[in-house]
Amino acid sequence: MDYSLTIIVPVYNEEENLLRVEEKLKEYALKTNFDCQILLVNDGSKDNSEKLMVEICDRNPEFNYISFEKNCGLSAAIKAGFDYSTTNLTGYIDSDLQTDPFDFDLLMNEIDNYDLVNGFRHERKDSGIKNLSSLVANTVRNWFTHDGMDDTGCPLKIIRTDYAKRIPMFRGLHRFLPAMILLQGGRIKQVPIKHFPRMAGTPKFGLRNRLIKPLMDCFAYLWMKKNYINYNVSRRS
């Protein structure tokens, strides 16, 4: 099957990283063997990010952007990316580039047989506190979702766009994307990828939104799972 891929890049106050995002994702888009475009989503940045995004898109036909009126959060940025994607596959990578765009190829190698392929940062380069909080959060999420994923928050994913567009997003649901594909009857897989320390900019997540908020979101997921509507059309006129 011939694939085309839109890579969503959420951006919130990442002016120090955007030129590197341009360099690395342009290199990937030009070297990969399928059609690839990049969608920058400005989540109400208060720094110079939007100006840089406009300049990047003006000089690179592979890049496009959308910009929110105000900060809405990571889940909203990913949801907007899903909504605006026009390719049959949609990927996601963080603008801090702690993951390697070329590892999308590892995920693409598996997409024939799956509806979501999730990266797994098996050798994380974050602080001990950050790694521990993520381990606890992923363990708790697995108790609720049973999706078998070790790293649902990994910022490197590929999803079939028709599945992605059917996900009813709420704040925090970006941590539950594999589980939401399972609710649709889809197939998921995780693949080990490389991970790097953050080179510039400031992390946007602390202890509260890595542990307390995700625990609250688990109960929202359980409500959604109980009430989720999933259907398949067998015939139409």
Coordinates of C-alpha atoms in Angstrom, one line a residue:
M1 CA 0.0 0.0 0.0
D2 CA 1.2 3.5 -0.8
Y3 CA 1.3 5.7 2.4
S4 CA 1.4 9.4 3.0
L5 CA 2.1 10.8 6.4
T6 CA 1.3 14.1 8.2
I7 CA 3.6 14.7 11.2
I8 CA 2.0 16.8 13.9
V9 CA 4.4 19.0 15.9
P10 CA 2.7 20.7 18.9
V11 CA 4.5 24.0 19.8
Y12 CA 4.2 26.0 23.0
N13 CA 6.9 28.5 23.7
E14 CA 9.6 26.5 21.8
E15 CA 11.4 29.3 20.0
E16 CA 14.7 27.9 21.0
N17 CA 13.9 24.6 19.3
L18 CA 12.1 25.5 16.2
L19 CA 15.0 26.0 13.8
R20 CA 16.2 22.6 14.9
V21 CA 12.7 21.2 14.3
E22 CA 12.9 22.7 10.8
E23 CA 16.3 21.2 10.1
K24 CA 15.6 17.7 11.4
L25 CA 12.1 17.2 10.0
K26 CA 13.0 18.7 6.6
E27 CA 15.9 16.2 6.4
Y28 CA 13.5 13.4 7.2
A29 CA 10.8 14.5 4.8
L30 CA 13.3 14.7 1.9
K31 CA 15.0 11.4 2.6
T32 CA 12.1 9.1 3.5
N33 CA 10.6 7.1 0.6
F34 CA 6.9 8.2 1.0
D35 CA 5.1 11.5 0.9
C36 CA 5.6 13.3 4.1
Q37 CA 4.3 16.7 5.3
I38 CA 4.8 18.5 8.6
L39 CA 2.0 20.4 10.5
L40 CA 3.1 22.8 13.2
V41 CA 0.4 23.5 15.7
N42 CA 1.0 26.7 17.7
D43 CA -0.7 26.2 21.1
G44 CA -1.0 29.9 22.0
S45 CA 2.7 30.5 22.4
K46 CA 3.7 33.7 24.1
D47 CA 7.2 33.9 22.8
N48 CA 8.5 34.2 19.3
S49 CA 7.4 30.8 18.2
E50 CA 4.6 31.9 15.8
K51 CA 6.8 34.3 13.9
L52 CA 9.4 31.5 13.4
M53 CA 6.7 29.1 12.4
V54 CA 5.5 31.5 9.6
E55 CA 9.0 31.9 8.4
I56 CA 9.7 28.2 8.4
C57 CA 6.5 27.5 6.4
D58 CA 7.2 30.3 3.9
R59 CA 10.6 28.7 2.9
N60 CA 9.6 25.0 3.1
P61 CA 6.7 23.6 1.0
E62 CA 6.7 20.5 3.3
F63 CA 5.7 22.6 6.3
N64 CA 2.3 24.1 7.2
Y65 CA 1.0 25.6 10.5
I66 CA -2.2 26.4 12.4
S67 CA -2.2 28.7 15.4
F68 CA -4.6 28.8 18.4
E69 CA -5.9 32.1 19.7
K70 CA -4.9 31.0 23.2
N71 CA -3.2 28.1 25.0
C72 CA -5.4 25.0 25.0
G73 CA -3.1 22.2 26.0
L74 CA -1.3 19.3 24.3
S75 CA -4.5 17.2 23.8
A76 CA -6.1 20.1 21.9
A77 CA -3.0 20.5 19.7
I78 CA -3.0 16.9 18.8
K79 CA -6.7 16.9 18.2
A80 CA -6.3 19.9 15.8
G81 CA -3.6 18.0 14.0
F82 CA -5.9 15.0 13.6
D83 CA -8.7 17.3 12.3
Y84 CA -6.5 19.0 9.8
S85 CA -4.6 15.9 8.6
T86 CA -5.4 15.0 5.0
T87 CA -3.1 12.0 4.6
N88 CA -3.9 8.3 5.3
L89 CA -1.4 8.2 8.2
T90 CA -0.9 10.8 11.0
G91 CA 2.2 10.9 13.2
Y92 CA 3.1 12.9 16.2
I93 CA 6.5 14.2 17.6
D94 CA 7.3 16.7 20.3
S95 CA 9.0 20.0 19.3
D96 CA 11.7 19.4 21.9
L97 CA 13.1 16.6 19.6
Q98 CA 13.9 14.2 22.4
T99 CA 13.0 11.6 19.9
D100 CA 14.5 11.1 16.5
P101 CA 12.3 11.8 13.4
F102 CA 14.1 9.0 11.5
D103 CA 12.6 6.5 14.1
F104 CA 9.3 7.1 12.3
D105 CA 10.7 4.6 9.8
L106 CA 10.8 1.9 12.6
L107 CA 7.1 2.6 13.2
M108 CA 6.3 2.6 9.5
N109 CA 7.8 -0.8 9.1
E110 CA 5.0 -2.1 11.4
I111 CA 2.0 -0.1 10.2
D112 CA 0.8 -2.6 7.6
N113 CA -0.5 -4.8 10.3
Y114 CA -1.6 -2.3 12.9
D115 CA -3.7 0.8 13.3
L116 CA -1.4 2.6 15.9
V117 CA 2.3 2.0 16.4
N118 CA 3.6 3.6 19.5
G119 CA 7.2 4.4 20.3
F120 CA 8.7 3.0 23.6
R121 CA 11.6 5.0 25.1
H122 CA 13.4 2.0 26.6
E123 CA 16.5 4.0 27.6
R124 CA 15.2 7.4 28.7
K125 CA 17.5 10.3 29.1
D126 CA 15.4 12.3 31.6
S127 CA 15.9 13.0 35.3
G128 CA 15.3 10.3 37.9
I129 CA 12.2 12.0 39.2
K130 CA 10.8 12.4 35.7
N131 CA 11.5 8.8 34.8
L132 CA 10.0 7.5 38.1
S133 CA 6.8 9.6 37.7
S134 CA 6.4 8.4 34.2
L135 CA 6.8 4.8 35.3
V136 CA 4.2 5.2 38.0
A137 CA 1.8 7.0 35.7
N138 CA 2.2 4.3 32.9
T139 CA 1.7 1.5 35.5
V140 CA -1.5 3.1 36.9
R141 CA -2.9 3.7 33.3
N142 CA -2.3 0.1 32.5
W143 CA -4.4 -1.0 35.5
F144 CA -7.3 1.0 34.0
T145 CA -6.8 0.5 30.3
H146 CA -5.1 -3.0 29.9
D147 CA -3.6 -1.7 26.7
G148 CA -0.2 -3.4 27.3
M149 CA 1.7 -0.2 26.5
D150 CA 4.8 0.6 28.6
D151 CA 5.1 4.2 27.4
T152 CA 1.8 5.6 26.3
G153 CA 3.1 9.2 26.7
C154 CA 5.9 8.6 24.2
P155 CA 6.0 11.5 21.8
L156 CA 6.5 9.4 18.7
K157 CA 3.4 7.7 17.2
I158 CA 1.8 6.8 13.9
I159 CA -1.9 6.3 13.7
R160 CA -4.2 5.5 10.8
T161 CA -5.9 8.8 10.2
D162 CA -9.4 7.4 9.9
Y163 CA -9.0 6.0 13.5
A164 CA -7.4 9.2 14.8
K165 CA -10.3 11.3 13.6
R166 CA -12.8 9.1 15.5
I167 CA -11.1 9.7 18.8
P168 CA -13.4 11.9 21.1
M169 CA -10.6 14.0 22.7
F170 CA -10.7 15.6 26.1
R171 CA -7.9 17.2 28.1
G172 CA -5.3 14.6 29.0
L173 CA -6.5 12.0 26.4
H174 CA -3.2 12.2 24.5
R175 CA -2.0 9.7 27.2
F176 CA -4.7 7.2 26.2
L177 CA -4.4 7.1 22.4
P178 CA -3.5 3.4 22.3
A179 CA -6.5 2.5 24.5
M180 CA -8.8 4.6 22.3
I181 CA -7.7 2.7 19.3
L182 CA -8.5 -0.6 21.1
L183 CA -12.0 0.8 21.9
Q184 CA -12.5 1.1 18.1
G185 CA -11.5 -2.5 17.7
G186 CA -8.1 -1.5 16.3
R187 CA -4.7 -3.2 16.6
I188 CA -1.7 -1.6 18.4
K189 CA 2.0 -2.2 18.9
Q190 CA 4.9 -0.6 20.6
V191 CA 8.4 -0.4 19.1
P192 CA 11.6 0.6 21.0
I193 CA 13.1 3.9 19.9
K194 CA 16.0 6.2 20.8
H195 CA 15.6 9.0 23.3
F196 CA 17.8 12.1 23.9
P197 CA 18.1 14.7 26.7
R198 CA 16.3 18.0 26.1
M199 CA 18.8 20.4 24.4
A200 CA 16.9 23.7 24.7
G201 CA 13.7 25.2 26.0
T202 CA 11.8 24.4 29.2
P203 CA 9.8 21.2 30.0
K204 CA 6.1 21.9 30.2
F205 CA 5.1 19.1 32.6
G206 CA 5.8 18.8 36.3
L207 CA 5.0 16.3 39.0
R208 CA 1.3 17.3 39.3
N209 CA 0.5 16.9 35.6
R210 CA 2.5 13.7 35.4
L211 CA 0.8 11.9 38.4
I212 CA -2.2 13.6 39.9
K213 CA -3.9 14.8 36.7
P214 CA -3.3 11.5 34.8
L215 CA -4.9 9.6 37.7
M216 CA -8.0 11.7 37.5
D217 CA -8.0 11.2 33.7
C218 CA -8.1 7.4 34.2
F219 CA -11.6 7.7 35.8
A220 CA -12.7 9.8 32.9
Y221 CA -11.4 7.1 30.6
L222 CA -13.4 4.5 32.5
W223 CA -16.6 6.5 32.0
M224 CA -15.8 6.9 28.3
K225 CA -15.1 3.2 27.9
K226 CA -18.4 2.3 29.5
N227 CA -20.4 4.7 27.3
Y228 CA -18.3 4.5 24.1
I229 CA -20.2 4.1 20.9
N230 CA -18.5 2.0 18.2
Y231 CA -20.1 0.8 15.0
N232 CA -19.2 -0.6 11.6
V233 CA -21.4 0.0 8.6
S234 CA -22.1 -3.3 6.7
R235 CA -24.2 -1.8 3.8
R236 CA -25.1 1.6 2.5
S237 CA -27.0 2.9 -0.5

